[in-house]
Tab-separated table of N, CA and C in Angstrom:
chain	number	residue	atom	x	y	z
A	1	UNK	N	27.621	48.035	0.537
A	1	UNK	CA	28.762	48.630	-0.099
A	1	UNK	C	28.931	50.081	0.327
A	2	UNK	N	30.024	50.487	0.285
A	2	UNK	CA	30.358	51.860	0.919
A	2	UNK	C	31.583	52.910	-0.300
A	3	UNK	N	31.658	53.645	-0.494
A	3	UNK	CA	32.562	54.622	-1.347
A	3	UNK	C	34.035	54.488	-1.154
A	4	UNK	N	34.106	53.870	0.339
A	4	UNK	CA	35.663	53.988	0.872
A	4	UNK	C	36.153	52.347	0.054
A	5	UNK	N	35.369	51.526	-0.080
A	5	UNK	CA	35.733	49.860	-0.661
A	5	UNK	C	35.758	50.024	-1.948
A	6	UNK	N	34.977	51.371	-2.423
A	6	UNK	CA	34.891	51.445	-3.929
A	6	UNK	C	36.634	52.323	-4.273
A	7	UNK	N	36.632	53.380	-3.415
A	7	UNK	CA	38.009	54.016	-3.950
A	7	UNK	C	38.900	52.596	-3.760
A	8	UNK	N	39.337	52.305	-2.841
A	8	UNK	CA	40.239	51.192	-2.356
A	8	UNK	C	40.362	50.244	-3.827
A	9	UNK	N	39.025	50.022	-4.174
A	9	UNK	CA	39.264	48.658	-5.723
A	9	UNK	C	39.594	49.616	-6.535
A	10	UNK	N	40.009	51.093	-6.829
A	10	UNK	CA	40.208	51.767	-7.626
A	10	UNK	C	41.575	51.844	-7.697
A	11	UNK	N	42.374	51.586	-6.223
A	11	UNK	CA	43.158	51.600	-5.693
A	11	UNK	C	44.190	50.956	-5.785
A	12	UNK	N	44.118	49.691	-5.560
A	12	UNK	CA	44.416	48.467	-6.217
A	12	UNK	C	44.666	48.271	-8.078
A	13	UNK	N	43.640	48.572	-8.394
A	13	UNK	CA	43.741	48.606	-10.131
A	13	UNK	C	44.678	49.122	-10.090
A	14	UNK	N	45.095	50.233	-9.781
A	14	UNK	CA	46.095	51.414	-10.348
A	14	UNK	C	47.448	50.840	-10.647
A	15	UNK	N	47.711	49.610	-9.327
A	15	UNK	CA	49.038	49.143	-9.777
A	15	UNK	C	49.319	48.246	-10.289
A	16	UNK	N	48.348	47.955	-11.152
A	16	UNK	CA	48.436	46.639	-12.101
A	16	UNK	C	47.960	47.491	-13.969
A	17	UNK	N	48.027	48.777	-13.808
A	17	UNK	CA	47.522	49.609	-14.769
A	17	UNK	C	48.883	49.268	-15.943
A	18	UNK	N	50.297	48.636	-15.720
A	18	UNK	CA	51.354	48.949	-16.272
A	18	UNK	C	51.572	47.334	-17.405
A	19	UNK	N	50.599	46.467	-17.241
A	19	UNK	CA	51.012	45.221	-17.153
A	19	UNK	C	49.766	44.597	-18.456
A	20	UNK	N	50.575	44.737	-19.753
A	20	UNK	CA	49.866	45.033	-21.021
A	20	UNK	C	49.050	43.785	-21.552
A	21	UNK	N	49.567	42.522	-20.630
A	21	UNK	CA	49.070	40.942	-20.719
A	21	UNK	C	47.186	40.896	-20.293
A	22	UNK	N	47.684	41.803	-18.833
A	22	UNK	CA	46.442	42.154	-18.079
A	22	UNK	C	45.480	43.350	-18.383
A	23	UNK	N	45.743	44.416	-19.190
A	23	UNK	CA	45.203	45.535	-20.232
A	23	UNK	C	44.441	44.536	-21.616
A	24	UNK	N	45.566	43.578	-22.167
A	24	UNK	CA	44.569	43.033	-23.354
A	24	UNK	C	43.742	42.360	-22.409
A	25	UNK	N	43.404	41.620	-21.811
A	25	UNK	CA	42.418	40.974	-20.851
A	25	UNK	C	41.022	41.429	-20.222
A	26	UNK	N	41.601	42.808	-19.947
A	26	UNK	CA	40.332	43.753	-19.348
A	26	UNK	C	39.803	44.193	-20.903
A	27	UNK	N	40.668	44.177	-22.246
A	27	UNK	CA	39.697	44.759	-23.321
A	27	UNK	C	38.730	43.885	-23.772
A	28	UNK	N	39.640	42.657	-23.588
A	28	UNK	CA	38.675	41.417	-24.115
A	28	UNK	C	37.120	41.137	-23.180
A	29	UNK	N	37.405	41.434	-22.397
A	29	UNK	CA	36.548	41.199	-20.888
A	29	UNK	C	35.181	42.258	-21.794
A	30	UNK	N	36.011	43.250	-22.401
A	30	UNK	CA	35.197	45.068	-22.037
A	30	UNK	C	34.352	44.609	-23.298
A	31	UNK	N	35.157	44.147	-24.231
A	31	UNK	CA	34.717	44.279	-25.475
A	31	UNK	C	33.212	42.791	-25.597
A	32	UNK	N	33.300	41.954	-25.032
A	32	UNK	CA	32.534	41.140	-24.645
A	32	UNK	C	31.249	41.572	-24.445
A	33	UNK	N	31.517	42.459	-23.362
A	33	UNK	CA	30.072	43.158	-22.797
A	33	UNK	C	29.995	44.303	-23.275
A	34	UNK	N	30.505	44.946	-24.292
A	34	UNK	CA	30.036	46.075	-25.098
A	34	UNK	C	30.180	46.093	-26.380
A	35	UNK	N	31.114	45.397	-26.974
A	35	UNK	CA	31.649	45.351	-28.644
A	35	UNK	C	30.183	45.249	-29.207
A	36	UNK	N	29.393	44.286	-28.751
A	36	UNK	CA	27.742	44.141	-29.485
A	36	UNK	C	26.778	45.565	-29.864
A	37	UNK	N	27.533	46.602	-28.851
A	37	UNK	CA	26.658	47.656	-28.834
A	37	UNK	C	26.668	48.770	-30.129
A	38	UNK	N	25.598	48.495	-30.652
A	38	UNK	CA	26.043	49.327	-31.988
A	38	UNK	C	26.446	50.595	-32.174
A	39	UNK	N	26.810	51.658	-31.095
A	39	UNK	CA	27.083	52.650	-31.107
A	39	UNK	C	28.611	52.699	-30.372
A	40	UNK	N	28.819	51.235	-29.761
A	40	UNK	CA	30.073	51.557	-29.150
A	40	UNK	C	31.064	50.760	-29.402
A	41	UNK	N	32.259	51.426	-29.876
A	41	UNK	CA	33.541	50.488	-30.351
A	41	UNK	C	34.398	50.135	-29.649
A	42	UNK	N	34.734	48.545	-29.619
A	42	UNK	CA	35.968	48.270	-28.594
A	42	UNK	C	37.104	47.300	-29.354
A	43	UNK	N	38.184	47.760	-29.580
A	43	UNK	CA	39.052	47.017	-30.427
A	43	UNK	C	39.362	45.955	-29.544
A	44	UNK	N	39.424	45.135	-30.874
A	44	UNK	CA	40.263	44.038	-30.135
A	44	UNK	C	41.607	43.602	-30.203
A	45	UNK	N	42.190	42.927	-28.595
A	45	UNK	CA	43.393	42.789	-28.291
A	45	UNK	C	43.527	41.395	-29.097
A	46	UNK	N	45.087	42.058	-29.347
A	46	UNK	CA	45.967	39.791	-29.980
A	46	UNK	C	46.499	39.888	-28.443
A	47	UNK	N	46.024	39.225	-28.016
A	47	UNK	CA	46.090	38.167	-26.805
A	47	UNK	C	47.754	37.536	-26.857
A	48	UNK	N	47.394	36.804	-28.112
A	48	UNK	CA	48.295	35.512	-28.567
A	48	UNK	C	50.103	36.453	-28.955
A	49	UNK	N	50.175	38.070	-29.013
A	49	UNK	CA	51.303	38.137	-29.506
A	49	UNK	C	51.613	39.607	-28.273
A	50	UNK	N	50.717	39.491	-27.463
A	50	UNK	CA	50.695	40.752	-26.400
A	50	UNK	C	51.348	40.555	-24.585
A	51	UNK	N	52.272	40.634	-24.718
A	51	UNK	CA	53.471	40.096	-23.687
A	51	UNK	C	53.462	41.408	-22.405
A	52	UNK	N	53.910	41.304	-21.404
A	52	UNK	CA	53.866	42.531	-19.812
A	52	UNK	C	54.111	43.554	-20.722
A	53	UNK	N	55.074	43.660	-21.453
A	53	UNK	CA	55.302	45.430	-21.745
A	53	UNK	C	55.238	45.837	-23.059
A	54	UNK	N	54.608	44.815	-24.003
A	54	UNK	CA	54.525	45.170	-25.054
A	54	UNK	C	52.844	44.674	-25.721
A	55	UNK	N	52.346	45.678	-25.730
A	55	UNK	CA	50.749	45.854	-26.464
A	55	UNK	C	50.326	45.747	-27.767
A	56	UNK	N	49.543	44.358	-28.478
A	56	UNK	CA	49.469	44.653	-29.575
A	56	UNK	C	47.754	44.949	-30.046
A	57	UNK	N	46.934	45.218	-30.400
A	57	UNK	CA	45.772	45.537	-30.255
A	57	UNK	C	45.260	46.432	-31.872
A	58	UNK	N	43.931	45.876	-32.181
A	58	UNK	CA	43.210	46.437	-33.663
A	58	UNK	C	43.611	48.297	-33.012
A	59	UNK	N	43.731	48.980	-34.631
A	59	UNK	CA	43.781	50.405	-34.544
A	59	UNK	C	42.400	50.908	-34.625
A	60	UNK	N	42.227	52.095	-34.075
A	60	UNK	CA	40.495	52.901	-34.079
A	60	UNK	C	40.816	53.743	-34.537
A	61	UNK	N	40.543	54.144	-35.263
A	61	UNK	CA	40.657	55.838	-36.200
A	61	UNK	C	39.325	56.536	-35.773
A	62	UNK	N	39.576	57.385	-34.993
A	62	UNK	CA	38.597	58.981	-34.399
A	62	UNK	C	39.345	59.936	-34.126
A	63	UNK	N	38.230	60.608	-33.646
A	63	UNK	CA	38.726	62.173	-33.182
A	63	UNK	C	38.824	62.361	-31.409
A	64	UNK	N	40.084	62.699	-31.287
A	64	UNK	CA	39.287	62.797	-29.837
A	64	UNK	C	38.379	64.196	-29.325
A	65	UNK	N	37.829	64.462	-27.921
A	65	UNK	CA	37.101	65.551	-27.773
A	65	UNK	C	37.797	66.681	-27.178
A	66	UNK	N	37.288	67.495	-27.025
A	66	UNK	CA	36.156	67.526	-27.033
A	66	UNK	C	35.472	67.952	-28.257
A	67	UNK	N	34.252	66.866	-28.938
A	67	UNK	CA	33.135	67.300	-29.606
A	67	UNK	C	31.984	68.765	-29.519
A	68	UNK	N	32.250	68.977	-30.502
A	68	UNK	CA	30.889	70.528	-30.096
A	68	UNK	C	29.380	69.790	-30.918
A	69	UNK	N	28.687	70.712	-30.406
A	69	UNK	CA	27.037	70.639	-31.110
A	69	UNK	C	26.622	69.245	-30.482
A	70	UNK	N	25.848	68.830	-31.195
A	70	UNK	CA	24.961	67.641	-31.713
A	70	UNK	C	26.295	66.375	-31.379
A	71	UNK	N	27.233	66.624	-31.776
A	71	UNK	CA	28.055	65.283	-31.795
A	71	UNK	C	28.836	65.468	-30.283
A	72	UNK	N	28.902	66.390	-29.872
A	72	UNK	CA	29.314	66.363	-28.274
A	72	UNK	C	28.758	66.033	-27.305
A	73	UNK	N	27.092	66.096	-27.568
A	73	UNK	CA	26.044	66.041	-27.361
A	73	UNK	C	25.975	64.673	-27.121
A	74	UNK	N	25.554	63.855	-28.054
A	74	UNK	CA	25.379	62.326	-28.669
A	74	UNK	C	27.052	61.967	-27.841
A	75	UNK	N	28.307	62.080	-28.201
A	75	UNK	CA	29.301	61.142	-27.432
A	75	UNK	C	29.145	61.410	-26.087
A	76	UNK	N	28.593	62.483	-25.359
A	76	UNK	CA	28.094	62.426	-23.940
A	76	UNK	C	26.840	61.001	-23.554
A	77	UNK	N	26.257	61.144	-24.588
A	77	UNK	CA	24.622	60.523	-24.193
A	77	UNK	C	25.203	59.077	-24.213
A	78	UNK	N	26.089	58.732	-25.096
A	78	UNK	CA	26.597	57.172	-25.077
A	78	UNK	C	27.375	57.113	-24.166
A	79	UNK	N	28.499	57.420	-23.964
A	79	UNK	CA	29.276	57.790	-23.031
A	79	UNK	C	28.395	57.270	-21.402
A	80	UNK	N	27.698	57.852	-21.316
A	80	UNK	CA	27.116	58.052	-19.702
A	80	UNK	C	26.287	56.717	-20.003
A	81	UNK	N	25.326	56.624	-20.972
A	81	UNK	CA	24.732	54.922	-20.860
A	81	UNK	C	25.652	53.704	-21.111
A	82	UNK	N	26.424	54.007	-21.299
A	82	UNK	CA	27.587	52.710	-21.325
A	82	UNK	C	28.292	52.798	-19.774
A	83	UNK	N	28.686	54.048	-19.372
A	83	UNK	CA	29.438	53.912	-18.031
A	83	UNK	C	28.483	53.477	-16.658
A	84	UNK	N	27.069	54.160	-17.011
A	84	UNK	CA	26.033	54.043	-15.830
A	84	UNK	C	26.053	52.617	-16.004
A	85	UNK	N	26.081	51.789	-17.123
A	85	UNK	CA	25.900	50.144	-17.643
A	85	UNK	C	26.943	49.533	-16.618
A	86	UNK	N	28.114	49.981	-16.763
A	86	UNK	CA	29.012	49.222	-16.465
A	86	UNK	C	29.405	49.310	-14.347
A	87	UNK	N	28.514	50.651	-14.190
A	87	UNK	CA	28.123	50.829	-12.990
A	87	UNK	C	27.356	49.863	-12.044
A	88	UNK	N	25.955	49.710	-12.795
A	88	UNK	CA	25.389	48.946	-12.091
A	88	UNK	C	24.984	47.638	-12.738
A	89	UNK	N	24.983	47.419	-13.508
A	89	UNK	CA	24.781	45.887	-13.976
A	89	UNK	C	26.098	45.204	-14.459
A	90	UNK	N	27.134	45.316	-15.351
A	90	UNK	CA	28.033	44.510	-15.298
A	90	UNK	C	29.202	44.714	-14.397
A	91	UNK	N	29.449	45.902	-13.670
A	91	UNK	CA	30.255	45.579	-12.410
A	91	UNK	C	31.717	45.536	-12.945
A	92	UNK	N	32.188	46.073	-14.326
A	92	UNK	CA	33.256	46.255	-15.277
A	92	UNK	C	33.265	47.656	-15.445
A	93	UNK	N	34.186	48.040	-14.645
A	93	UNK	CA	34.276	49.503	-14.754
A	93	UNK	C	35.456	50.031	-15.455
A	94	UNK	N	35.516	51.078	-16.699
A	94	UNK	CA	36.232	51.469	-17.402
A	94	UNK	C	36.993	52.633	-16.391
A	95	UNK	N	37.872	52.633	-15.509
A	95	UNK	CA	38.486	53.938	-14.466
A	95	UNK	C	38.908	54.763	-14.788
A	96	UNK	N	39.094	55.072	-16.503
A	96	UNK	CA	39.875	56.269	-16.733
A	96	UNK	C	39.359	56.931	-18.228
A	97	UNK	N	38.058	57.352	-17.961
A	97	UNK	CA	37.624	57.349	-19.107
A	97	UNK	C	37.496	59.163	-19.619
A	98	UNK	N	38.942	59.340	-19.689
A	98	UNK	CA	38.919	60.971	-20.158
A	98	UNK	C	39.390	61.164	-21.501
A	99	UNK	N	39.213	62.390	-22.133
A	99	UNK	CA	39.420	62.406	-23.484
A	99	UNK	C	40.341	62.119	-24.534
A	100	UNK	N	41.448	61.204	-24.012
A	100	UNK	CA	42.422	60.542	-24.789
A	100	UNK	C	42.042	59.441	-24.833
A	101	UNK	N	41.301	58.748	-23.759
A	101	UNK	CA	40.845	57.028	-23.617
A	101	UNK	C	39.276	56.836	-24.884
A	102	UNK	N	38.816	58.064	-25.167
A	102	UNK	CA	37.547	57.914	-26.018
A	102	UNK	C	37.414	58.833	-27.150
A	103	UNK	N	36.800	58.037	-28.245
A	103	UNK	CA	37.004	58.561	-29.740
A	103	UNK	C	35.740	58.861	-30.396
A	104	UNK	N	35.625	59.601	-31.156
A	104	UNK	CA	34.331	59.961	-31.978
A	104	UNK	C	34.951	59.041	-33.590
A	105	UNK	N	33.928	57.797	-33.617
A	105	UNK	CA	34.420	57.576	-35.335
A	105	UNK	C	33.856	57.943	-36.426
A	106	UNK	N	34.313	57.948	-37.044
A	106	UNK	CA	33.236	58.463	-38.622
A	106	UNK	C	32.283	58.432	-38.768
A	107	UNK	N	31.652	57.037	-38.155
A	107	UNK	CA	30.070	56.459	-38.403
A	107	UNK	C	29.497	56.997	-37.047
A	108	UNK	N	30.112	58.058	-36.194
A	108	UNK	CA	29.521	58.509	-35.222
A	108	UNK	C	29.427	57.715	-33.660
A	109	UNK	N	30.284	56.633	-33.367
A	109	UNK	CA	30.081	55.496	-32.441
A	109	UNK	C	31.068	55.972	-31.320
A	110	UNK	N	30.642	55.668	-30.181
A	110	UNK	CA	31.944	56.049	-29.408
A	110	UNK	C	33.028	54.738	-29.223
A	111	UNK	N	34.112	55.005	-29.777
A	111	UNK	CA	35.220	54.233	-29.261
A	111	UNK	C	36.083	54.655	-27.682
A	112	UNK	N	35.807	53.343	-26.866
A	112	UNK	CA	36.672	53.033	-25.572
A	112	UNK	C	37.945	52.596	-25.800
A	113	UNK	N	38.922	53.012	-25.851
A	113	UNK	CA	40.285	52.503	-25.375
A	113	UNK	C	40.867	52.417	-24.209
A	114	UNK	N	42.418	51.898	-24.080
A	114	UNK	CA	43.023	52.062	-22.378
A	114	UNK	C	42.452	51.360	-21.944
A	115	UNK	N	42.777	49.951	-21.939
A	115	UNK	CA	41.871	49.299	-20.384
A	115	UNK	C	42.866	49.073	-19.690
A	116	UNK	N	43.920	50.088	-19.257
A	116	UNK	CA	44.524	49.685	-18.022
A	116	UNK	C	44.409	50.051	-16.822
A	117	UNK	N	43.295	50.717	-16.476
A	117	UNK	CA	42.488	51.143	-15.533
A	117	UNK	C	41.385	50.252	-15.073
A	118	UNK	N	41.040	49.641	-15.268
A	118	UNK	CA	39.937	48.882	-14.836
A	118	UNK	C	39.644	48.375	-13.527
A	119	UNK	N	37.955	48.188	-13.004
A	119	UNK	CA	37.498	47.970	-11.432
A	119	UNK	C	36.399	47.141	-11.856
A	120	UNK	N	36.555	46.079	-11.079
A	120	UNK	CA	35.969	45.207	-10.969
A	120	UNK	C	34.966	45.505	-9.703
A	121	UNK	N	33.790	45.889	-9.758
A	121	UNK	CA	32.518	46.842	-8.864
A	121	UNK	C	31.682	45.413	-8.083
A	122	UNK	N	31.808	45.004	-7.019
A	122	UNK	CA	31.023	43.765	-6.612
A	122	UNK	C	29.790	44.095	-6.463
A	123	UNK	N	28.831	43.015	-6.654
A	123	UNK	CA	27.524	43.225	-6.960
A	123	UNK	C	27.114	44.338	-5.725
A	124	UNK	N	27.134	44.175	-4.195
A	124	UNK	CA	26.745	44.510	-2.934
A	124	UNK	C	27.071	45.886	-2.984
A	125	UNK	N	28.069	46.591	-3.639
A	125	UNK	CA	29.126	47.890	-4.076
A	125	UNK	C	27.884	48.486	-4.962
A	126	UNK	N	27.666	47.360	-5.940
A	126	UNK	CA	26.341	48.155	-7.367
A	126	UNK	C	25.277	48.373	-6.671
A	127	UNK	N	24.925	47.602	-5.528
A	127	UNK	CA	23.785	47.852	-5.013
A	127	UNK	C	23.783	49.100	-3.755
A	128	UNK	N	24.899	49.232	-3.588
A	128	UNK	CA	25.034	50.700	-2.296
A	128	UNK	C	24.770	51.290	-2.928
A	129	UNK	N	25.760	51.621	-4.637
A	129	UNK	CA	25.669	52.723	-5.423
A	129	UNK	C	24.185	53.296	-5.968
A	130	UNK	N	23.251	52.263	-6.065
A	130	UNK	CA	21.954	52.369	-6.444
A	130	UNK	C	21.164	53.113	-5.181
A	131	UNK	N	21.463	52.460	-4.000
A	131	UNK	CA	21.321	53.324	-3.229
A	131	UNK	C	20.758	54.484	-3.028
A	132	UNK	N	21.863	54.968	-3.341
A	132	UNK	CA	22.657	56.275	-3.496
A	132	UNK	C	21.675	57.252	-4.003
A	133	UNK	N	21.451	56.936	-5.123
A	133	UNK	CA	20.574	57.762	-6.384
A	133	UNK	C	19.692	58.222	-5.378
């Protein structure tokens, strides 16, 4: 795997970022392989009432960041073990994960939103990236 195949699938995503059928899909996908994680929240999409341009999806009530102290601290530390996760072992990459796409909730958990960014990372890609390190 090489950086130039990785921008390129980044590349690609971008123009399918508009298409809200395929956004609930990547949440359902996201929320699959992370909703279990007790520190990290992923709402879930209605599938069943969520059409190309119209999004229907559970609400998350947080804050967005930036966080100070201890809690800026902690939504960094989850933050980076969920994205390094999705780096090299599930190959589900969240592409746009800046401070409107992620929430601090009450109980302290980080909430992911926006999956209309999403990259699908092929295993051979996870393994250049490991590489790398």
């Amino acid at each position: 795997g090489d950086l130039v195949s990785i921008a390129d699938t980044f590349g690609m995503q971008l123009f399918g970022e508009l298409d809200y059928v395929r956004e609930a899909k990547n949440c359902e996908r996201f929320r699959e392989l992370y909703g279990g994680w007790e520190d990290v929240v992923v709402p879930q999409a209605c599938t069943s009432l969520t059409r190309k341009k119209v999004l229907i999806m559970e609400w998350v009530e947080g804050t967005k960041g930036p966080w100070m102290g201890s809690d800026g601290i902690e939504m960094v530390r989850i933050g980076l073990r969920c994205s390094t996760d999705q780096l090299l072992r599930t190959g589900l990459f969240h592409a746009d994960p800046h401070r409107g796409n992620l929430l601090r909730t009450s109980k302290g958990h980080l909430a992911v939103i926006d999956y209309g960014m999403m990259a699908d990372i092929p295993e051979s890609d996870r393994y250049g990236l490991i590489g790398l390190v």
